[in-house]
Short mmCIF file of C-alpha atoms in Angstrom, two decimals:
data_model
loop_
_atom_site.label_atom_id
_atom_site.label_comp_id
_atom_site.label_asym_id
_atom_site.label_seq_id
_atom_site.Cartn_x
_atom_site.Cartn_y
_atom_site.Cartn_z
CA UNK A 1 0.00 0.00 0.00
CA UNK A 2 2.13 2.94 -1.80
CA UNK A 3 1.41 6.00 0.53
CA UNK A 4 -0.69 7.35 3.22
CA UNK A 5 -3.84 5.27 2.61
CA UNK A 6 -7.47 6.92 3.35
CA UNK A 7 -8.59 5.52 6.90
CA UNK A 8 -12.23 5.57 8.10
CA UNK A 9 -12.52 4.93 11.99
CA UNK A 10 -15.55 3.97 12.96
CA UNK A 11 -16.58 4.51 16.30
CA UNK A 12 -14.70 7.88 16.15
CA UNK A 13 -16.73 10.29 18.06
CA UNK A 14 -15.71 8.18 21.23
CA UNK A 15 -12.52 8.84 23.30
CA UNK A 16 -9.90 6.45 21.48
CA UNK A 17 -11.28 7.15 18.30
CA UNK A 18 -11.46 10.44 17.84
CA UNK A 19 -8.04 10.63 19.19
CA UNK A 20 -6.32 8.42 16.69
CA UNK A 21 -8.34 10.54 14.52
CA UNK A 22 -6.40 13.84 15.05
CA UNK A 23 -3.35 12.37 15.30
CA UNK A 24 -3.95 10.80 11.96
CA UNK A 25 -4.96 13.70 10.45
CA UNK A 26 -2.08 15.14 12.00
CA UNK A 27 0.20 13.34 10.16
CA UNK A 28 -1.48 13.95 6.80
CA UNK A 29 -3.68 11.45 6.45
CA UNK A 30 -7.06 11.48 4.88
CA UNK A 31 -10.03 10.84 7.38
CA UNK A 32 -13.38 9.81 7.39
CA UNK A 33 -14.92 9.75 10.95
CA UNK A 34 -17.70 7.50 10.94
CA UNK A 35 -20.49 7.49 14.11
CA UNK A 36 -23.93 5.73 14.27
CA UNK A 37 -25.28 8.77 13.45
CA UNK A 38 -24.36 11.17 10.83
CA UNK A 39 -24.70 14.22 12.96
CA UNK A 40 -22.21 12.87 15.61
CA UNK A 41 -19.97 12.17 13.26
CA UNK A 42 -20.31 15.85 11.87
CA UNK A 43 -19.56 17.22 15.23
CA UNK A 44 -16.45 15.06 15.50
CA UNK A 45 -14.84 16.20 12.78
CA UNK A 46 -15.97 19.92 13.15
CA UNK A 47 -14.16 19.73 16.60
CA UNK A 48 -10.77 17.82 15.60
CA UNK A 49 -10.46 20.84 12.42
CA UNK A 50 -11.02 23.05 15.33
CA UNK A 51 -7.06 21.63 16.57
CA UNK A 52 -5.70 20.98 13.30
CA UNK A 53 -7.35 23.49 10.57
CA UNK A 54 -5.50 21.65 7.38
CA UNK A 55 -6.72 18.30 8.80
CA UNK A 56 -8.22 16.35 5.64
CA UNK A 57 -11.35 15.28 7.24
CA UNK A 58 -14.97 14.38 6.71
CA UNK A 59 -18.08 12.84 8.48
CA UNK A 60 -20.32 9.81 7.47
CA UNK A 61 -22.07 7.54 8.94
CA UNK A 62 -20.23 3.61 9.68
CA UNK A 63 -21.34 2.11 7.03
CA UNK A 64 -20.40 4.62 4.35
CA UNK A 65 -17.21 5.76 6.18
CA UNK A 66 -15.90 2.26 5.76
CA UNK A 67 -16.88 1.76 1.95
CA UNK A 68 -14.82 5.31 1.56
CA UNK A 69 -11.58 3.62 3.29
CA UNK A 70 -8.53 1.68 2.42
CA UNK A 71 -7.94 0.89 6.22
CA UNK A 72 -10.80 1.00 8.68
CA UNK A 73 -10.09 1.14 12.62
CA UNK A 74 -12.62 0.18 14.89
CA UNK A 75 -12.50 2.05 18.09
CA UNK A 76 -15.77 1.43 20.12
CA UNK A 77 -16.98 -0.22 23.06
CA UNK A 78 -16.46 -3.75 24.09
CA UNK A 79 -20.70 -4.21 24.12
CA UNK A 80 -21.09 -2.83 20.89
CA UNK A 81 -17.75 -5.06 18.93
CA UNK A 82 -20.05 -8.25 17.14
CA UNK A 83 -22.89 -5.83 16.05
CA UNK A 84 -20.32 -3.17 14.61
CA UNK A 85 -18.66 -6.37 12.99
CA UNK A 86 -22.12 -7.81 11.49
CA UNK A 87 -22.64 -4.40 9.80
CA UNK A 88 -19.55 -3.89 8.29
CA UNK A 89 -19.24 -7.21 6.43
CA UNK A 90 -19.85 -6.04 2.88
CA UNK A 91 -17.64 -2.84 3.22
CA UNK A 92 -14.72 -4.04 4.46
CA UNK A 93 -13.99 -7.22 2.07
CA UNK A 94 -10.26 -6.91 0.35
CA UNK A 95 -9.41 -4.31 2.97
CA UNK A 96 -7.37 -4.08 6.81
CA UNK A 97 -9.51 -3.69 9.58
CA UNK A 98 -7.85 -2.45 12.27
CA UNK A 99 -9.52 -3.69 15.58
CA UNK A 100 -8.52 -1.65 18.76
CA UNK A 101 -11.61 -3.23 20.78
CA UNK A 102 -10.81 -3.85 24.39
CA UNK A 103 -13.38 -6.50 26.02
CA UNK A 104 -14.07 -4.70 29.45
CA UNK A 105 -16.42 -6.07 31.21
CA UNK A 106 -17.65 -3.02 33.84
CA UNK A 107 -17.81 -3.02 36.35
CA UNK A 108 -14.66 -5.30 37.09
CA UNK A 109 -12.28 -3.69 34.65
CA UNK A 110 -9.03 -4.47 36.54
CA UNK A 111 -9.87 -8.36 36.12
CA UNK A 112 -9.68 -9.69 33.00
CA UNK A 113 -12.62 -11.73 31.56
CA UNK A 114 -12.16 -13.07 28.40
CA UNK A 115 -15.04 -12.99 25.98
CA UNK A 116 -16.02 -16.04 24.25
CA UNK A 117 -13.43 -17.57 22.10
CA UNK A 118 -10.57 -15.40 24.46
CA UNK A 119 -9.97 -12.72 21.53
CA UNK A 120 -12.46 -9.87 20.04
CA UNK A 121 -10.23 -9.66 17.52
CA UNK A 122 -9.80 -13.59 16.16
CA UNK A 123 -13.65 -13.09 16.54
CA UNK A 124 -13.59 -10.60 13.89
CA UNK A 125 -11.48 -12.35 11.70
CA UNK A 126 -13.81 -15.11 11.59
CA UNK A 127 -16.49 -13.25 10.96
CA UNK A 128 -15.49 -10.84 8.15
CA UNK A 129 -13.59 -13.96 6.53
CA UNK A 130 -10.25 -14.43 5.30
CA UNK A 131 -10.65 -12.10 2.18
CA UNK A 132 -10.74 -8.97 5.02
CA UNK A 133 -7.06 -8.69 6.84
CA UNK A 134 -7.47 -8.27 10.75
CA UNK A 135 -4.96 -6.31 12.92
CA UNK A 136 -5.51 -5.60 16.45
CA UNK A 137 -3.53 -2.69 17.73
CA UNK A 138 -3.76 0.30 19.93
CA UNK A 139 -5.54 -1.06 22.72
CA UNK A 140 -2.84 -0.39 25.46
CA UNK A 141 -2.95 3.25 24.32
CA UNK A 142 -4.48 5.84 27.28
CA UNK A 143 -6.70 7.36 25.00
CA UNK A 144 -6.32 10.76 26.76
CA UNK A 145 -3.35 11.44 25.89
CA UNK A 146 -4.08 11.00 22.00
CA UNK A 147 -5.54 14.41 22.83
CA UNK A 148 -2.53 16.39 23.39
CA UNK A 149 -0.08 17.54 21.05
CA UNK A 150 3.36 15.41 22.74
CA UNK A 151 2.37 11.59 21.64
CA UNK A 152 6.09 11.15 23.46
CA UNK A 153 4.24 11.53 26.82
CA UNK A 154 2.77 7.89 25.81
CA UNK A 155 5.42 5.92 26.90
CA UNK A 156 3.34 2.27 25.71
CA UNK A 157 4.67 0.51 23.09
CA UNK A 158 1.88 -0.68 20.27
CA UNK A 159 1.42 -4.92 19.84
CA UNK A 160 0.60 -5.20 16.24
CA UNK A 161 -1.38 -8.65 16.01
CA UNK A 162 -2.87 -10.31 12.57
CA UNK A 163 -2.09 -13.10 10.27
CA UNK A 164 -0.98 -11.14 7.36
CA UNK A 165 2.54 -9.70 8.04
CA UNK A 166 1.94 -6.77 5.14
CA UNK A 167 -1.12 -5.82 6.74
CA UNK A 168 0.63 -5.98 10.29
CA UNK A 169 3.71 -3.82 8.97
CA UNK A 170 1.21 -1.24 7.53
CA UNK A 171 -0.27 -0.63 10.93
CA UNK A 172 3.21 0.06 12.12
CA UNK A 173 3.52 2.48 9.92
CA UNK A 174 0.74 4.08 11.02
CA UNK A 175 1.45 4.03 14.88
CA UNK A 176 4.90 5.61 13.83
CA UNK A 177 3.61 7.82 11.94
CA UNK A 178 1.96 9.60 14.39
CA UNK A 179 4.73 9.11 16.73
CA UNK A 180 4.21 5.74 18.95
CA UNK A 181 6.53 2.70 18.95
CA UNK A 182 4.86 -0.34 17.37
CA UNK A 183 5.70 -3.46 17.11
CA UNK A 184 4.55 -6.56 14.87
CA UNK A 185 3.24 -9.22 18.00
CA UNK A 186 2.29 -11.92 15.23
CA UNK A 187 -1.05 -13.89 14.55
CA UNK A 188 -4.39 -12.44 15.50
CA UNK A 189 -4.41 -15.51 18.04
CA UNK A 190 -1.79 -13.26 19.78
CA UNK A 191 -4.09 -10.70 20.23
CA UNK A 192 -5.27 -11.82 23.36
CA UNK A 193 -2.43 -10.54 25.16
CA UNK A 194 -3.05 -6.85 24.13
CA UNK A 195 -6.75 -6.89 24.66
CA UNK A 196 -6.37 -8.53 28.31
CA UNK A 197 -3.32 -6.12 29.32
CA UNK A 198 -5.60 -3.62 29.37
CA UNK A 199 -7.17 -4.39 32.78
CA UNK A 200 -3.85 -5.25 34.19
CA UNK A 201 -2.22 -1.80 33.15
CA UNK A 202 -5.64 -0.04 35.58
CA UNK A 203 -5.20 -2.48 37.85
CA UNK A 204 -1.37 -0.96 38.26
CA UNK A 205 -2.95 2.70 37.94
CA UNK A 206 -4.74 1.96 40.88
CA UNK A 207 -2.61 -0.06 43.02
CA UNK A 208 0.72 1.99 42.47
CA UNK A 209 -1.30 5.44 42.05
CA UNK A 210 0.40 5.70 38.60
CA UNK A 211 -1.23 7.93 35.82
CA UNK A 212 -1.49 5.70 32.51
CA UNK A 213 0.66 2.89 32.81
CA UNK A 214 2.10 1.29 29.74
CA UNK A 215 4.61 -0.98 28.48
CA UNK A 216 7.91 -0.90 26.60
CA UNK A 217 9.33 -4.17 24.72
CA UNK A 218 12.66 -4.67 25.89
CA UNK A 219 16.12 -6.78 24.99
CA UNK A 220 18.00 -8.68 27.61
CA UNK A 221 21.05 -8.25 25.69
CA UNK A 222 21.08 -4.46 25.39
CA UNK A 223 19.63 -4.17 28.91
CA UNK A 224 17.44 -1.38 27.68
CA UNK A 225 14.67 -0.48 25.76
CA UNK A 226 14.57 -1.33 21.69
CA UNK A 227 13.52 1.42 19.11
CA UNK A 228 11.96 -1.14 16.67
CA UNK A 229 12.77 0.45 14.02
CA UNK A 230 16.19 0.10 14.57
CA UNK A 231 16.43 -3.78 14.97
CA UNK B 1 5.22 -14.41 56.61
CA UNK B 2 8.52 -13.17 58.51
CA UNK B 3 11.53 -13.82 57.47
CA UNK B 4 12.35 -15.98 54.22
CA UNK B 5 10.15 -18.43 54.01
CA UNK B 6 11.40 -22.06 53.18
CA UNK B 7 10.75 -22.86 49.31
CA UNK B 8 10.16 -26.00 47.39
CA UNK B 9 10.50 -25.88 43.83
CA UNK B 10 8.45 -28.33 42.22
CA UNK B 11 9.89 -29.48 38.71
CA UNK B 12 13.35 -28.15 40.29
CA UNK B 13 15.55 -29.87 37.37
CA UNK B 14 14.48 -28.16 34.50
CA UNK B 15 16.18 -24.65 33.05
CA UNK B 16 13.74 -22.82 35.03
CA UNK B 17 13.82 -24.12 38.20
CA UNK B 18 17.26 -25.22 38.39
CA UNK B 19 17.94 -21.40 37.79
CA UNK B 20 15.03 -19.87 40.37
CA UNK B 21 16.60 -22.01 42.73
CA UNK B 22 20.51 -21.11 42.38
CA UNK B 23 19.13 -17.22 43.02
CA UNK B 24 16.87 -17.89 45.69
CA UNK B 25 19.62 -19.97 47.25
CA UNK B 26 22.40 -17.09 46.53
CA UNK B 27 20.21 -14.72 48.23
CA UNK B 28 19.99 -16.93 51.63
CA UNK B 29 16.64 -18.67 51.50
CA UNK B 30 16.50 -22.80 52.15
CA UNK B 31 15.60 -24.68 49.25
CA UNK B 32 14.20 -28.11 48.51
CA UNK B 33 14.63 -29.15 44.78
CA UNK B 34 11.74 -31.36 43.78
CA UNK B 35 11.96 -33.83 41.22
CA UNK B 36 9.83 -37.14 40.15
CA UNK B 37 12.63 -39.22 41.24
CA UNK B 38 14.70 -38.47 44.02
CA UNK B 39 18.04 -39.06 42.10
CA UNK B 40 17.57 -36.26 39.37
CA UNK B 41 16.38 -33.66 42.52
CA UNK B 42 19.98 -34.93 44.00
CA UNK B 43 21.54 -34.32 40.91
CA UNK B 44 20.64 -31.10 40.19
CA UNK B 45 21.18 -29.46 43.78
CA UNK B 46 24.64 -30.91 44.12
CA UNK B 47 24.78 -28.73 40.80
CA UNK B 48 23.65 -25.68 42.24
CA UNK B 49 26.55 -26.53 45.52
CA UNK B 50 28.77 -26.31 42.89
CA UNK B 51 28.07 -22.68 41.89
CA UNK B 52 26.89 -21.28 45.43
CA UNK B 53 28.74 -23.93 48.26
CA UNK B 54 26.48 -21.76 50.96
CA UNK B 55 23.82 -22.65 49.59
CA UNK B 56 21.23 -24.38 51.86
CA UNK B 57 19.90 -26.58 49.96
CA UNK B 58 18.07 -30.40 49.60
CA UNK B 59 16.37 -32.76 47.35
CA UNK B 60 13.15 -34.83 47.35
CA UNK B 61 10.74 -36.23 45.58
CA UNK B 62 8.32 -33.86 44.25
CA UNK B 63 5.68 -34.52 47.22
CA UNK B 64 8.23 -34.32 50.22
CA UNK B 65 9.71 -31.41 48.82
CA UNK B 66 6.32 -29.72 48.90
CA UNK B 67 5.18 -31.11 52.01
CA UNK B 68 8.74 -29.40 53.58
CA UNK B 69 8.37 -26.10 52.53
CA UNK B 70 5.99 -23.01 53.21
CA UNK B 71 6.35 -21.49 49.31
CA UNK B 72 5.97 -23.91 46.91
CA UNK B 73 7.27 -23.17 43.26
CA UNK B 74 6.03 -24.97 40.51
CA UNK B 75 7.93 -24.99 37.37
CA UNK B 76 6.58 -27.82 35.16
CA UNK B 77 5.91 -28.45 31.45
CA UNK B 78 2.70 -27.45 30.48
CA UNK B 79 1.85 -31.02 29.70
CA UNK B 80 2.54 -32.27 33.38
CA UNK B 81 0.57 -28.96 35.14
CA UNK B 82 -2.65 -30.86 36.07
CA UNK B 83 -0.95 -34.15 36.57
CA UNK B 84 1.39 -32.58 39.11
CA UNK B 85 -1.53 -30.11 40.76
CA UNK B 86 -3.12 -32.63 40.71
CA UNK B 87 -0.80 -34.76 42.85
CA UNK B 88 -0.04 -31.79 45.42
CA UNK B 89 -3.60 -31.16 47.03
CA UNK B 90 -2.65 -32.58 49.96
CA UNK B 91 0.71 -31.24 50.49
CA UNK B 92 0.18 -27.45 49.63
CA UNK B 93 -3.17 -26.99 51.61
CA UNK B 94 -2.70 -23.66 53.77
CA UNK B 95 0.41 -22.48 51.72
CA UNK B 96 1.23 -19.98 48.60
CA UNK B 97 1.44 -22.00 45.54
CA UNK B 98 3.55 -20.40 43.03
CA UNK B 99 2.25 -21.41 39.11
CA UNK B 100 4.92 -19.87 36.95
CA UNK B 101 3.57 -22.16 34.19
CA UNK B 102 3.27 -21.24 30.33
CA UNK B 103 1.17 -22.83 28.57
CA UNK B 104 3.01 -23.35 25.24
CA UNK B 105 1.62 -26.29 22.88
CA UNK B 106 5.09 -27.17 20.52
CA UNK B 107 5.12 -26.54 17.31
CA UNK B 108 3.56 -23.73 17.88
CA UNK B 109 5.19 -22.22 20.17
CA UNK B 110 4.90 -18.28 18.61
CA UNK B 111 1.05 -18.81 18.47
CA UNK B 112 -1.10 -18.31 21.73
CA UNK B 113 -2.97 -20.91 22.44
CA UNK B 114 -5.20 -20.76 25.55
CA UNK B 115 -5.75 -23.73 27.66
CA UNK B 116 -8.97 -24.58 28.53
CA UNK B 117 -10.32 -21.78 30.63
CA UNK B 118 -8.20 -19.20 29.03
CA UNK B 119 -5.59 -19.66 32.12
CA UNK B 120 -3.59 -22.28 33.85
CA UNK B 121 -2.59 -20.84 37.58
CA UNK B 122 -7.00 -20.16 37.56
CA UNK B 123 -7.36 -23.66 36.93
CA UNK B 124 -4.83 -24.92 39.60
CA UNK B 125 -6.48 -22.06 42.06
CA UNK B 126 -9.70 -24.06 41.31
CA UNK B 127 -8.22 -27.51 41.84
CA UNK B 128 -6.21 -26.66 45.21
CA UNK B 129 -9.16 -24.87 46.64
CA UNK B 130 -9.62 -21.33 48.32
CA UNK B 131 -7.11 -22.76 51.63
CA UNK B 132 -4.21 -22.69 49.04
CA UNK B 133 -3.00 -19.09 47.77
CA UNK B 134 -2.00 -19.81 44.16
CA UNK B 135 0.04 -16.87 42.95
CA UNK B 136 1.61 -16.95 39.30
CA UNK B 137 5.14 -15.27 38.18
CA UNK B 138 8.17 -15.56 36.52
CA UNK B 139 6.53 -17.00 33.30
CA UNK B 140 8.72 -14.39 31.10
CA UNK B 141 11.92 -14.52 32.31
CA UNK B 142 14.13 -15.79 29.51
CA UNK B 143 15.33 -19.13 31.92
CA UNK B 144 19.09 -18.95 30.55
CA UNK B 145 19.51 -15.84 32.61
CA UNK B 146 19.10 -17.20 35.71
CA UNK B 147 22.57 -19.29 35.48
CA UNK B 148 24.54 -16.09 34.95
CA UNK B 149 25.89 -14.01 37.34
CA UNK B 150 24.48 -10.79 36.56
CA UNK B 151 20.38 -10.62 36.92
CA UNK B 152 20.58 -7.15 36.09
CA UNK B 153 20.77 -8.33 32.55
CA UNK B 154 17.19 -9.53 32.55
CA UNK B 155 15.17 -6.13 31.57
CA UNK B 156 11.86 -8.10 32.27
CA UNK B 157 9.72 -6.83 34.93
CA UNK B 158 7.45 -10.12 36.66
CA UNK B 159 3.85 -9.86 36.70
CA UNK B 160 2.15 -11.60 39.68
CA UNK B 161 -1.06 -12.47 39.62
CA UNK B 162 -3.20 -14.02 42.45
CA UNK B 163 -6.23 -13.55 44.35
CA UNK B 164 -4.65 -12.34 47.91
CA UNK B 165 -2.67 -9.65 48.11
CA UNK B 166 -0.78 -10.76 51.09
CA UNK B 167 0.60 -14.01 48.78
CA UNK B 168 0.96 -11.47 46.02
CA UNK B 169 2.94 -9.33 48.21
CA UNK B 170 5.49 -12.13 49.42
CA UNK B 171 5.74 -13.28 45.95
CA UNK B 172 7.02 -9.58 44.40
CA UNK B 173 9.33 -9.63 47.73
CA UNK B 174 11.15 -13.24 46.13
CA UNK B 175 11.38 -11.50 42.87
CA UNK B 176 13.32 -8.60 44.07
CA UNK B 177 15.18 -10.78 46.74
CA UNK B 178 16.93 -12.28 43.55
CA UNK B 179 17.07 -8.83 41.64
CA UNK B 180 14.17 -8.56 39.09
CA UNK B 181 11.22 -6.05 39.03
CA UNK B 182 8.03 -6.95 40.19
CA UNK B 183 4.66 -5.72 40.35
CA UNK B 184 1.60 -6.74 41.97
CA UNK B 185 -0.74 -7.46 38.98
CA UNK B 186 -4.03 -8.29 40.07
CA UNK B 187 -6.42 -11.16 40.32
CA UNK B 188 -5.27 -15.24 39.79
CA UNK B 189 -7.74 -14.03 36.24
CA UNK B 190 -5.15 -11.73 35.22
CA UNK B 191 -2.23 -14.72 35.02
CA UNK B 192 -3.37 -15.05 31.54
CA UNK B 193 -1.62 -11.93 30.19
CA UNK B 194 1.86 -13.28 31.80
CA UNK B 195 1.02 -16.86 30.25
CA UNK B 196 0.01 -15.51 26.69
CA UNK B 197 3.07 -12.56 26.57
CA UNK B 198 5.39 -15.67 26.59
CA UNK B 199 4.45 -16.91 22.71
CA UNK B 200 4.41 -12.79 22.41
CA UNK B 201 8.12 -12.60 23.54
CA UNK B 202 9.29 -15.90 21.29
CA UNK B 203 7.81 -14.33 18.27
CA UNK B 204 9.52 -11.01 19.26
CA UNK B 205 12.74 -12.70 19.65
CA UNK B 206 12.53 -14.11 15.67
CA UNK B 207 11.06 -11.73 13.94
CA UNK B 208 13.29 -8.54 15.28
CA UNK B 209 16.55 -11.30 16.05
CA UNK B 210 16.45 -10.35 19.90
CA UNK B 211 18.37 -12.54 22.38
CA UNK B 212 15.85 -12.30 25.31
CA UNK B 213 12.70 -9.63 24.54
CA UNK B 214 11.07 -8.98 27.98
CA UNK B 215 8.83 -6.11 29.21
CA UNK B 216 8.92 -3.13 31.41
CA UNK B 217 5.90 -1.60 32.78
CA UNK B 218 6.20 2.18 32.56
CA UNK B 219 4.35 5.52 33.77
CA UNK B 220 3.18 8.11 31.18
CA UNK B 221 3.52 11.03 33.12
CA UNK B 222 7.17 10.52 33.84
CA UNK B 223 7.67 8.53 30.24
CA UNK B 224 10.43 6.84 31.78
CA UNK B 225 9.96 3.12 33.82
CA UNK B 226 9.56 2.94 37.06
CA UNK B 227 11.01 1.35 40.12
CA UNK B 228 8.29 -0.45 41.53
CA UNK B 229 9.93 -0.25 44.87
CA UNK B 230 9.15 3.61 44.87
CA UNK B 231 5.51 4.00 44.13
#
């Protein structure tokens, strides 16, 4: 995939979403924020060209925003993941779907309960079929701080799951392109670890008092922590 | 528990156990190695008197050495984890258990594959009953670094997981007895993270040519990692 390609995120009036959203745009690529509704969607994107007034950004509702994409990221809640899947078979076929679903299940969100199957994001692969490439990423991400202009504050290194390594390395790009480490974390089976980690990284924000804990890949050789892109 | 408690470490001959118990025996607590046959436990602690001649130190069969001791460390194949829980009920009943079991299914050993459940130190919590503390750990420590000399060349924090934070507490205090981070991680639930990360780390290891990927948990706000020790 020559380029920045055009990335719908649907979901992306929530917190995550519309976060990776300005970033994105940020960095020069071409959005489409998609929302149940198209008014919500409208507001979205009215808000992020508020922050970044050459951001290449429009509104539509899921459905279309996804037919208008080359890679579609799925940002929204845990309860809404198989019915956002269901309606996005036909749009997504021959493209990456980027699955950032965590499955929280409030109100125990520091104990991880796996859904059915362990991974959201296998689950999605086996729904859209193997013509659609799943990646999970960005779920370890403290979507709060996507809203600020210093992405080196994040100090969380992106897992980069899915059984297509192209499709894997693409995401990559994208988390380094707006300025996070990523690495690839291989199969979508793998996923699991990134979609449980998320209730052990609040259960660490609550017992140590820490703000938005994260983690960093490291090398027992070098003693210290990798830059991915340098290995 | 004052003091350092005395440890068993079930499954004592293999890489992993051979090397948790030449640390925990450097750093002054008694040790039982427990094999299935007397002979190989013998073996491998008059290895271990080789390397540390202070060392306190015995060997027993698998079910003495558990019945001796107050911590008992279980470091088996995944193959042999419900055979062996399975044949310490009796002995472990009012002590911590510690599961540092990964359950890794060869070939495939880059691929997470969930045991039923989703989580082996759950299921082994579940077979022991609520009067034995299972805690798991020290499922990503690369197990060739624990025959060196230098721990400080592991850069892998230890997640422990378990369902009383007492047994959580004393487990973290082993861990950095011997030198390694470690961090209170939540419920016995949350074990599966540590258990998955470890097909994580081995497909980290190929596809970026690492000698020993681990992880460090870090802090956003100060972008650096922390000393769990100080929060």
């Amino acid at each position: 995939m020559p380029g920045k390609p055009a990335i719908a995120i649907i979901g992306g009036t929530g917190d995550l979403g519309s976060g990776l959203a300005r970033q994105l745009a940020k960095a020069g690529y071409a959005i489409t924020i998609g929302s149940r509704t198209l008014e919500k969607a409208q507001q979205a994107a009215t808000e992020i060209r508020k922050n970044i007034p050459a951001a290449n950004i429009r509104a539509a509702a899921n459905p279309d925003a996804a037919a208008s994409a080359e890679v579609v990221i799925m940002t929204v809640p845990f309860a809404s993941h198989a019915r956002t899947i269901d309606s996005l078979v036909d749009s997504v076929q021959g493209k990456i779907l980027v699955d950032a679903t965590v499955p929280l299940v409030p109100p125990k969100v520091m104990r991880v309960q796996l859904p059915p199957g362990g991974c959201v994001a296998k689950r999605a692969q086996q729904t859209l079929g193997q013509n659609v490439r799943v990646v999970s990423a960005f779920q370890n991400i403290a979507a709060a701080h996507l809203h600020g202009d210093d992405l080196s504050a994040i100090a969380c290194d992106v897992l980069v799951c899915g059984n297509d390594p192209e499709a894997r390395q693409c995401v990559v790009g994208l988390a380094e392109n707006i300025g996070l480490r990523a690495w690839q974390a291989g199969p979508i089976d793998n996923s699991v670890v990134a979609e449980a980690l998320t209730s052990v990284l609040i259960f660490l924000n609550k017992k140590y008092q820490l703000d938005g804990a994260g983690i960093r890949i490291t090398d027992t050789v070098t003693a210290s922590m990798n830059n991915p892109g340098q290995v």
